[in-house]
mmCIF file of C-alpha atoms and ligand atoms in Angstrom:
data_model
loop_
_atom_site.group_PDB
_atom_site.id
_atom_site.type_symbol
_atom_site.label_atom_id
_atom_site.label_comp_id
_atom_site.label_asym_id
_atom_site.label_seq_id
_atom_site.Cartn_x
_atom_site.Cartn_y
_atom_site.Cartn_z
ATOM 1 C CA MET E 1 105.559 125.297 74.943
ATOM 2 C CA ILE E 2 104.408 124.957 71.256
ATOM 3 C CA SER E 3 101.594 127.463 69.767
ATOM 4 C CA HIS E 4 99.115 126.183 67.639
ATOM 5 C CA THR E 5 96.742 128.451 65.724
ATOM 6 C CA SER E 6 92.994 128.234 66.243
ATOM 7 C CA THR E 7 92.542 126.373 62.804
ATOM 8 C CA SER E 8 95.011 123.651 62.961
ATOM 9 C CA VAL E 9 93.873 120.462 64.016
ATOM 10 C CA VAL E 10 96.238 118.855 66.728
ATOM 11 C CA THR E 11 95.602 115.143 67.683
ATOM 12 C CA ILE E 12 96.622 114.079 70.927
ATOM 13 C CA GLU E 13 99.567 111.817 69.163
ATOM 14 C CA ARG E 14 100.942 115.072 67.398
ATOM 15 C CA PHE E 15 100.644 116.656 70.744
ATOM 16 C CA ILE E 16 102.562 114.257 72.958
ATOM 17 C CA ILE E 17 105.149 113.856 70.098
ATOM 18 C CA GLU E 18 105.727 117.719 69.910
ATOM 19 C CA GLN E 19 106.222 117.720 73.796
ATOM 20 C CA GLU E 20 108.399 114.835 73.592
ATOM 21 C CA ARG E 21 110.690 116.509 71.098
ATOM 22 C CA LEU E 22 111.184 119.389 73.696
ATOM 23 C CA HIS E 23 112.956 116.777 75.777
ATOM 24 C CA PRO E 24 115.632 115.348 73.540
ATOM 25 C CA GLU E 25 116.498 112.850 76.699
ATOM 26 C CA ALA E 26 113.113 111.519 76.911
ATOM 27 C CA SER E 27 112.839 107.946 75.953
ATOM 28 C CA GLY E 28 109.335 108.040 74.748
ATOM 29 C CA ASP E 29 107.978 105.419 77.517
ATOM 30 C CA LEU E 30 105.914 108.328 79.151
ATOM 31 C CA SER E 31 104.452 109.219 75.651
ATOM 32 C CA SER E 32 103.465 105.670 74.911
ATOM 33 C CA ILE E 33 101.820 105.443 78.230
ATOM 34 C CA MET E 34 99.704 108.479 77.359
ATOM 35 C CA TYR E 35 98.603 106.854 74.092
ATOM 36 C CA ASP E 36 97.742 103.490 75.812
ATOM 37 C CA LEU E 37 95.551 105.322 78.295
ATOM 38 C CA ALA E 38 93.864 107.596 75.397
ATOM 39 C CA LEU E 39 93.306 104.086 73.734
ATOM 40 C CA ALA E 40 91.716 102.775 76.722
ATOM 41 C CA ALA E 41 89.553 105.992 77.511
ATOM 42 C CA LYS E 42 88.134 105.502 73.797
ATOM 43 C CA MET E 43 87.239 102.100 74.663
ATOM 44 C CA ILE E 44 85.614 103.109 77.860
ATOM 45 C CA THR E 45 83.595 105.919 76.052
ATOM 46 C CA ASN E 46 81.903 103.365 74.005
ATOM 47 C CA LYS E 47 80.848 101.247 76.679
ATOM 48 C CA VAL E 48 79.498 104.183 78.676
ATOM 49 C CA ARG E 49 77.622 105.630 75.773
ATOM 50 C CA SER E 50 75.732 102.392 75.417
ATOM 51 C CA ALA E 51 75.296 102.235 79.268
ATOM 52 C CA GLY E 52 71.365 103.041 78.926
ATOM 53 C CA LEU E 53 71.012 100.215 76.398
ATOM 54 C CA VAL E 54 72.385 97.627 78.782
ATOM 55 C CA ASP E 55 68.934 96.741 80.201
ATOM 56 C CA ILE E 56 67.448 96.507 76.791
ATOM 57 C CA LEU E 57 69.953 94.662 74.927
ATOM 58 C CA GLY E 58 70.775 92.831 77.910
ATOM 59 C CA SER E 59 67.321 91.314 78.826
ATOM 60 C CA ALA E 60 67.453 89.804 75.161
ATOM 61 C CA ASN E 61 71.092 88.928 75.163
ATOM 62 C CA ALA E 62 71.709 88.597 78.753
ATOM 63 C CA GLU E 63 74.972 86.434 78.085
ATOM 64 C CA ASN E 64 77.552 87.083 75.122
ATOM 65 C CA VAL E 65 78.726 84.717 72.935
ATOM 66 C CA GLN E 66 81.447 83.326 75.411
ATOM 67 C CA GLY E 67 78.727 82.892 77.921
ATOM 68 C CA GLU E 68 79.883 85.870 80.248
ATOM 69 C CA MET E 69 77.496 87.780 81.980
ATOM 70 C CA GLN E 70 77.054 91.681 81.243
ATOM 71 C CA GLN E 71 79.703 93.040 83.049
ATOM 72 C CA LYS E 72 79.263 96.093 85.342
ATOM 73 C CA LEU E 73 80.746 99.181 83.727
ATOM 74 C CA ASP E 74 83.376 99.864 86.460
ATOM 75 C CA VAL E 75 84.697 96.461 86.533
ATOM 76 C CA PHE E 76 84.857 96.616 82.499
ATOM 77 C CA ALA E 77 86.801 100.111 82.556
ATOM 78 C CA ASN E 78 89.525 98.382 85.199
ATOM 79 C CA GLU E 79 89.920 95.642 83.022
ATOM 80 C CA THR E 80 90.121 97.547 80.111
ATOM 81 C CA ILE E 81 92.972 99.610 81.624
ATOM 82 C CA VAL E 82 94.780 96.935 83.072
ATOM 83 C CA LYS E 83 94.708 94.962 79.657
ATOM 84 C CA ALA E 84 95.944 98.141 77.655
ATOM 85 C CA MET E 85 98.841 98.583 80.068
ATOM 86 C CA ASP E 86 100.038 95.363 81.495
ATOM 87 C CA HIS E 87 101.866 93.911 78.470
ATOM 88 C CA THR E 88 103.766 97.230 76.931
ATOM 89 C CA GLY E 89 107.008 96.813 79.007
ATOM 90 C CA ARG E 90 106.629 100.331 80.447
ATOM 91 C CA LEU E 91 105.119 99.879 83.693
ATOM 92 C CA CYS E 92 106.493 97.841 86.839
ATOM 93 C CA ALA E 93 103.214 97.689 88.606
ATOM 94 C CA MET E 94 99.720 99.194 88.938
ATOM 95 C CA ALA E 95 97.041 99.924 91.546
ATOM 96 C CA SER E 96 93.508 100.721 90.998
ATOM 97 C CA GLU E 97 90.711 101.953 93.175
ATOM 98 C CA GLU E 98 88.711 98.936 92.401
ATOM 99 C CA GLU E 99 91.291 96.319 93.573
ATOM 100 C CA GLU E 100 92.787 95.619 96.753
ATOM 101 C CA GLY E 101 96.250 95.195 96.496
ATOM 102 C CA ILE E 102 98.924 95.813 93.992
ATOM 103 C CA ILE E 103 98.245 94.573 90.206
ATOM 104 C CA PRO E 104 101.433 93.016 89.079
ATOM 105 C CA ILE E 105 102.953 92.848 85.431
ATOM 106 C CA PRO E 106 102.157 89.270 84.409
ATOM 107 C CA PRO E 107 105.278 86.884 84.174
ATOM 108 C CA GLY E 108 106.214 86.703 80.626
ATOM 109 C CA PHE E 109 105.969 90.364 79.955
ATOM 110 C CA ARG E 110 108.784 93.029 80.193
ATOM 111 C CA THR E 111 108.692 95.367 82.938
ATOM 112 C CA GLY E 112 109.169 99.241 82.853
ATOM 113 C CA LYS E 113 110.396 102.340 84.861
ATOM 114 C CA TYR E 114 106.862 103.778 85.872
ATOM 115 C CA ALA E 115 104.070 102.763 87.968
ATOM 116 C CA LEU E 116 100.450 103.572 87.004
ATOM 117 C CA LEU E 117 97.411 104.448 89.858
ATOM 118 C CA PHE E 118 93.896 104.843 88.676
ATOM 119 C CA ASP E 119 90.302 105.073 89.330
ATOM 120 C CA PRO E 120 88.845 103.523 86.236
ATOM 121 C CA LEU E 121 85.131 104.890 86.722
ATOM 122 C CA ASP E 122 84.860 107.635 89.354
ATOM 123 C CA GLY E 123 81.336 108.367 89.986
ATOM 124 C CA SER E 124 79.982 105.368 88.968
ATOM 125 C CA SER E 125 76.817 105.434 91.211
ATOM 126 C CA ASN E 126 75.920 108.156 88.863
ATOM 127 C CA ILE E 127 75.799 105.953 85.688
ATOM 128 C CA ASP E 128 72.215 104.735 85.955
ATOM 129 C CA VAL E 129 70.848 108.564 85.611
ATOM 130 C CA ASN E 130 73.076 109.547 82.908
ATOM 131 C CA VAL E 131 75.680 111.812 84.952
ATOM 132 C CA PRO E 132 79.055 112.213 83.661
ATOM 133 C CA VAL E 133 81.765 110.016 84.950
ATOM 134 C CA GLY E 134 85.143 109.906 84.688
ATOM 135 C CA THR E 135 88.286 108.061 84.630
ATOM 136 C CA ILE E 136 91.286 109.424 86.645
ATOM 137 C CA PHE E 137 95.211 108.493 86.350
ATOM 138 C CA SER E 138 98.412 108.950 87.765
ATOM 139 C CA VAL E 139 101.977 107.978 86.732
ATOM 140 C CA VAL E 140 105.100 107.906 89.204
ATOM 141 C CA PRO E 141 108.563 106.952 88.515
ATOM 142 C CA LYS E 142 110.001 103.191 89.863
ATOM 143 C CA ILE E 143 112.268 104.042 92.718
ATOM 144 C CA THR E 144 112.981 100.806 93.860
ATOM 145 C CA ARG E 145 115.328 97.881 92.078
ATOM 146 C CA GLY E 146 114.437 94.721 90.644
ATOM 147 C CA ARG E 147 112.029 93.742 87.857
ATOM 148 C CA ASP E 148 108.662 94.182 89.488
ATOM 149 C CA GLY E 149 107.367 97.082 91.181
ATOM 150 C CA VAL E 150 106.440 97.056 94.841
ATOM 151 C CA LEU E 151 104.247 99.000 97.385
ATOM 152 C CA GLU E 152 107.064 101.636 97.903
ATOM 153 C CA ASP E 153 106.841 102.419 94.199
ATOM 154 C CA LEU E 154 103.296 103.289 94.418
ATOM 155 C CA LEU E 155 103.304 104.930 97.843
ATOM 156 C CA GLN E 156 105.222 108.252 96.619
ATOM 157 C CA PRO E 157 104.013 111.940 97.342
ATOM 158 C CA GLY E 158 102.008 113.262 94.395
ATOM 159 C CA ARG E 159 104.946 115.726 93.829
ATOM 160 C CA ARG E 160 106.888 112.742 92.223
ATOM 161 C CA GLN E 161 104.180 112.364 89.500
ATOM 162 C CA VAL E 162 105.293 112.643 86.244
ATOM 163 C CA ALA E 163 101.780 112.557 84.512
ATOM 164 C CA ALA E 164 98.413 112.653 85.674
ATOM 165 C CA GLY E 165 95.023 113.117 83.955
ATOM 166 C CA TYR E 166 91.329 112.275 83.828
ATOM 167 C CA VAL E 167 88.827 111.538 81.104
ATOM 168 C CA ILE E 168 85.467 112.883 81.489
ATOM 169 C CA TYR E 169 82.475 110.941 79.848
ATOM 170 C CA GLY E 170 80.094 113.803 79.389
ATOM 171 C CA SER E 171 78.239 115.353 76.573
ATOM 172 C CA SER E 172 81.150 114.944 74.920
ATOM 173 C CA THR E 173 84.522 112.768 76.034
ATOM 174 C CA MET E 174 87.207 114.968 77.047
ATOM 175 C CA LEU E 175 90.784 114.008 78.309
ATOM 176 C CA VAL E 176 92.784 116.228 80.297
ATOM 177 C CA TYR E 177 96.273 115.694 80.987
ATOM 178 C CA THR E 178 99.615 117.022 82.517
ATOM 179 C CA THR E 179 103.170 115.925 82.229
ATOM 180 C CA GLY E 180 104.458 118.810 84.221
ATOM 181 C CA GLN E 181 104.306 121.381 81.445
ATOM 182 C CA GLY E 182 100.854 122.942 81.721
ATOM 183 C CA ALA E 183 97.498 121.251 81.891
ATOM 184 C CA HIS E 184 95.961 120.477 78.349
ATOM 185 C CA GLY E 185 92.618 119.201 77.108
ATOM 186 C CA PHE E 186 91.563 117.267 74.318
ATOM 187 C CA THR E 187 87.988 116.487 73.151
ATOM 188 C CA LEU E 188 87.033 113.214 71.389
ATOM 189 C CA ASP E 189 85.919 113.859 67.982
ATOM 190 C CA PRO E 190 83.873 110.417 67.670
ATOM 191 C CA SER E 191 83.588 110.549 63.839
ATOM 192 C CA ILE E 192 87.347 110.168 63.244
ATOM 193 C CA GLY E 193 88.027 108.363 66.772
ATOM 194 C CA GLU E 194 90.587 110.898 67.670
ATOM 195 C CA PHE E 195 91.162 113.190 70.625
ATOM 196 C CA LEU E 196 91.833 116.916 69.126
ATOM 197 C CA LEU E 197 93.654 119.473 71.210
ATOM 198 C CA SER E 198 90.602 121.827 72.360
ATOM 199 C CA HIS E 199 91.767 123.435 75.502
ATOM 200 C CA PRO E 200 95.547 124.108 75.623
ATOM 201 C CA ASP E 201 97.222 125.442 78.599
ATOM 202 C CA ILE E 202 94.485 125.426 80.734
ATOM 203 C CA ARG E 203 94.359 128.111 83.345
ATOM 204 C CA ILE E 204 91.885 128.211 86.340
ATOM 205 C CA PRO E 205 90.645 131.651 87.227
ATOM 206 C CA ASP E 206 92.291 132.637 90.581
ATOM 207 C CA THR E 207 89.010 133.231 92.495
ATOM 208 C CA GLY E 208 86.133 131.142 91.422
ATOM 209 C CA ARG E 209 82.566 131.252 90.967
ATOM 210 C CA TYR E 210 81.458 127.842 92.061
ATOM 211 C CA LEU E 211 81.530 126.353 95.285
ATOM 212 C CA SER E 212 80.978 122.225 95.104
ATOM 213 C CA ILE E 213 80.305 120.467 98.536
ATOM 214 C CA ASN E 214 77.504 118.126 99.419
ATOM 215 C CA ASP E 215 75.501 120.168 101.895
ATOM 216 C CA SER E 216 74.073 117.248 103.416
ATOM 217 C CA TYR E 217 76.725 116.679 105.722
ATOM 218 C CA GLN E 218 76.121 120.045 107.473
ATOM 219 C CA GLN E 219 75.336 118.771 110.802
ATOM 220 C CA LEU E 220 78.704 116.830 111.027
ATOM 221 C CA TRP E 221 81.027 119.620 110.159
ATOM 222 C CA ASP E 222 82.899 121.406 112.844
ATOM 223 C CA GLU E 223 82.723 124.997 113.481
ATOM 224 C CA ARG E 224 85.803 125.944 111.553
ATOM 225 C CA VAL E 225 84.265 124.149 108.397
ATOM 226 C CA ARG E 226 80.835 125.761 108.724
ATOM 227 C CA THR E 227 82.609 129.343 108.893
ATOM 228 C CA LEU E 228 84.389 128.374 105.764
ATOM 229 C CA MET E 229 81.241 127.663 103.963
ATOM 230 C CA GLN E 230 79.463 131.011 105.228
ATOM 231 C CA ARG E 231 82.541 132.773 104.047
ATOM 232 C CA TYR E 232 82.151 131.395 100.671
ATOM 233 C CA ARG E 233 78.648 132.144 100.540
ATOM 234 C CA GLY E 234 79.261 135.757 101.295
ATOM 235 C CA LEU E 235 77.466 135.404 104.441
ATOM 236 C CA GLU E 236 80.440 136.331 106.683
ATOM 237 C CA GLY E 237 83.634 138.246 105.703
ATOM 238 C CA ASP E 238 83.899 140.279 102.552
ATOM 239 C CA ARG E 239 83.955 137.539 99.836
ATOM 240 C CA ALA E 240 81.577 137.496 97.049
ATOM 241 C CA PRO E 241 78.981 134.846 97.255
ATOM 242 C CA MET E 242 79.795 131.976 95.172
ATOM 243 C CA ASN E 243 77.305 129.789 92.946
ATOM 244 C CA VAL E 244 76.754 126.098 94.752
ATOM 245 C CA ARG E 245 77.145 123.414 92.020
ATOM 246 C CA TYR E 246 77.308 119.859 93.208
ATOM 247 C CA VAL E 247 77.158 117.053 90.591
ATOM 248 C CA GLY E 248 78.455 114.517 93.129
ATOM 249 C CA SER E 249 80.785 113.275 90.438
ATOM 250 C CA LEU E 250 84.342 114.272 91.461
ATOM 251 C CA VAL E 251 85.398 114.413 87.703
ATOM 252 C CA ALA E 252 82.333 116.599 86.692
ATOM 253 C CA ASP E 253 82.476 119.195 89.692
ATOM 254 C CA PHE E 254 86.301 119.372 89.031
ATOM 255 C CA HIS E 255 86.242 119.872 85.304
ATOM 256 C CA ARG E 256 83.660 122.627 85.753
ATOM 257 C CA ASN E 257 85.631 124.432 88.264
ATOM 258 C CA LEU E 258 88.798 124.075 86.576
ATOM 259 C CA LEU E 259 87.513 125.698 83.396
ATOM 260 C CA GLY E 260 84.948 128.210 85.178
ATOM 261 C CA GLY E 261 86.926 128.927 88.376
ATOM 262 C CA GLY E 262 85.841 127.727 91.897
ATOM 263 C CA ILE E 263 86.537 125.249 94.736
ATOM 264 C CA PHE E 264 85.434 121.354 95.357
ATOM 265 C CA ALA E 265 85.422 120.732 99.012
ATOM 266 C CA TYR E 266 85.241 117.109 100.676
ATOM 267 C CA PRO E 267 85.844 117.765 104.263
ATOM 268 C CA SER E 268 86.781 115.174 107.227
ATOM 269 C CA ASN E 269 83.643 115.037 109.499
ATOM 270 C CA PRO E 270 83.112 112.368 112.494
ATOM 271 C CA LYS E 271 81.639 109.573 110.245
ATOM 272 C CA SER E 272 84.424 109.988 107.679
ATOM 273 C CA PRO E 273 87.384 111.169 109.915
ATOM 274 C CA SER E 274 89.806 111.517 106.877
ATOM 275 C CA GLY E 275 86.919 112.335 103.993
ATOM 276 C CA LYS E 276 86.011 110.145 101.322
ATOM 277 C CA LEU E 277 88.385 110.551 98.442
ATOM 278 C CA ARG E 278 91.095 108.641 97.840
ATOM 279 C CA LEU E 279 94.744 110.338 98.017
ATOM 280 C CA LEU E 280 96.464 108.200 95.412
ATOM 281 C CA TYR E 281 93.708 107.728 92.707
ATOM 282 C CA GLU E 282 91.659 111.019 92.934
ATOM 283 C CA ALA E 283 93.502 113.774 95.039
ATOM 284 C CA ASN E 284 96.848 113.622 93.934
ATOM 285 C CA PRO E 285 96.264 113.446 90.350
ATOM 286 C CA LEU E 286 93.657 116.164 90.343
ATOM 287 C CA ALA E 287 96.324 118.121 92.273
ATOM 288 C CA PHE E 288 99.223 117.826 89.781
ATOM 289 C CA ILE E 289 96.774 119.158 87.264
ATOM 290 C CA VAL E 290 95.258 122.035 89.037
ATOM 291 C CA GLU E 291 98.575 123.311 90.062
ATOM 292 C CA GLN E 292 99.603 123.342 86.469
ATOM 293 C CA ALA E 293 96.313 125.292 85.906
ATOM 294 C CA GLY E 294 97.475 127.824 88.446
ATOM 295 C CA GLY E 295 95.279 126.633 91.314
ATOM 296 C CA LEU E 296 95.852 124.852 94.514
ATOM 297 C CA ALA E 297 94.942 121.541 96.279
ATOM 298 C CA SER E 298 95.221 121.118 100.100
ATOM 299 C CA ASP E 299 94.002 118.772 102.699
ATOM 300 C CA GLY E 300 93.256 121.772 105.074
ATOM 301 C CA SER E 301 96.428 122.191 106.462
ATOM 302 C CA GLN E 302 98.949 120.949 103.714
ATOM 303 C CA ARG E 303 99.568 120.797 100.053
ATOM 304 C CA ILE E 304 98.121 117.406 98.812
ATOM 305 C CA LEU E 305 101.311 117.054 96.778
ATOM 306 C CA ASP E 306 103.107 116.908 99.874
ATOM 307 C CA VAL E 307 101.256 114.195 101.853
ATOM 308 C CA GLN E 308 103.490 111.021 102.409
ATOM 309 C CA PRO E 309 100.967 108.055 101.668
ATOM 310 C CA SER E 310 101.212 105.151 103.670
ATOM 311 C CA GLU E 311 98.573 103.017 102.307
ATOM 312 C CA LEU E 312 97.131 102.191 98.685
ATOM 313 C CA HIS E 313 93.456 103.223 99.509
ATOM 314 C CA GLN E 314 93.950 105.893 101.847
ATOM 315 C CA ARG E 315 91.462 108.861 102.163
ATOM 316 C CA THR E 316 92.238 112.246 102.482
ATOM 317 C CA PRO E 317 90.087 115.592 103.172
ATOM 318 C CA LEU E 318 90.018 117.538 99.667
ATOM 319 C CA TYR E 319 89.952 121.330 99.057
ATOM 320 C CA ILE E 320 90.951 121.793 95.323
ATOM 321 C CA GLY E 321 90.469 124.822 92.814
ATOM 322 C CA SER E 322 91.172 128.518 92.309
ATOM 323 C CA ARG E 323 93.871 129.729 94.534
ATOM 324 C CA THR E 324 92.506 132.274 96.486
ATOM 325 C CA ASP E 325 89.601 130.118 97.362
ATOM 326 C CA VAL E 326 91.999 127.192 98.812
ATOM 327 C CA GLU E 327 94.123 129.688 100.444
ATOM 328 C CA LEU E 328 90.993 130.865 102.504
ATOM 329 C CA ALA E 329 90.056 127.096 103.347
ATOM 330 C CA GLU E 330 93.568 126.950 104.858
ATOM 331 C CA LYS E 331 93.507 130.111 106.561
ATOM 332 C CA VAL E 332 89.882 129.528 108.006
ATOM 333 C CA LEU E 333 90.570 125.986 108.991
ATOM 334 C CA ALA E 334 93.880 126.809 110.775
ATOM 335 C CA ASP E 335 92.154 129.303 112.872
ATOM 336 C CA ALA E 336 91.675 127.839 116.444
HETATM 337 P P1 LIG J 401 80.835 107.811 93.855
HETATM 338 O O1 LIG J 401 80.572 107.591 95.443
HETATM 339 O O2 LIG J 401 79.629 108.029 92.951
HETATM 340 O O3 LIG J 401 81.686 106.854 92.957
HETATM 341 O O4 LIG J 401 84.768 109.018 95.360
HETATM 342 C C1 LIG J 401 83.735 108.515 94.885
HETATM 343 C C2 LIG J 401 82.384 109.775 94.479
HETATM 344 O O5 LIG J 401 81.486 109.145 93.987
HETATM 345 C C3 LIG J 401 83.060 110.952 94.025
HETATM 346 O O6 LIG J 401 83.150 110.757 92.366
HETATM 347 C C4 LIG J 401 82.049 112.327 94.378
HETATM 348 O O7 LIG J 401 82.631 113.300 94.458
HETATM 349 C C5 LIG J 401 81.809 111.579 95.867
HETATM 350 O O8 LIG J 401 82.123 110.422 95.853
HETATM 351 C C6 LIG J 401 80.366 111.929 96.076
HETATM 352 O O9 LIG J 401 80.289 111.582 97.809
HETATM 353 P P2 LIG J 401 79.265 112.021 98.470
HETATM 354 O O10 LIG J 401 77.960 111.183 97.926
HETATM 355 O O11 LIG J 401 79.336 111.603 99.768
HETATM 356 O O12 LIG J 401 78.920 113.570 98.141
#
């Protein structure tokens, strides 16, 4: 791990190069994937920042010069990432929360030894009310032979990820990523258009301050989930009461808890027997990051990163955050 002084300005590019130098055997492909994703994040930032103006500008100029209608932001984000990544020769296939099947690399472009899975704009129902949204991504190695990636390449347990990260479009845009050597955060300086290292080697506190859960599903929870929530609130057991904070935008809730300590919980319930969140696009990448920061992620009975996926859009219950709080979830949920 290279240490940087508080006065050195470290761009994401320099950071990635320095990390790569620690691994002389690396081909540089993974680093290039990270640059390309950072570029896509800057393009999406621009669009998200002007989201509130769409109606004003849109009414005067509902169609752009090519005659295309104004695109929805999540569609824009999806296309931006696909187009930033499909021609680079570093990926064999992609999968997106926005698209039903595999996104192949178009004929005519070289393919590479990694596959990318992403949620282009998570929490997008919050855009209209100016709540932070995010992009989440996961990179896994190609494990099959042949030019193109196939389902098997994408359906790998999260522990096989070689990189993962998220971008939060908040009061500032931040990109947090890991390649397995700690979790590092970069803040976009809009004046120079660069992501600068602002949060090196993030560590999540062992015990959290914040509890993030959608309480409106209380009537649907089973007895064990109810007991768990009572424990987090300090109403049963000896845990100090947590502060409830729920934005309803996963990246925003996760990011706050990562920095301040806490747990985000989205249990299963009879209406959503497997919870709501997607294993491959949401749970796995955030689980990789939280573990690199010293936290844990569980589906209630097993480590998220050990779950063998069977389909692209598979959902999972999720308990993610500070170590002791996730351990408490596993303990209480295991009690008969
Ligand atoms: P959204 O539906 O706005 O896209 O996974 C999607 C997600 O948001 C997460 O970002 C968020 O944590 C969760 O759903 C919120 O779900 P509830 O409204 O059921 O709490």
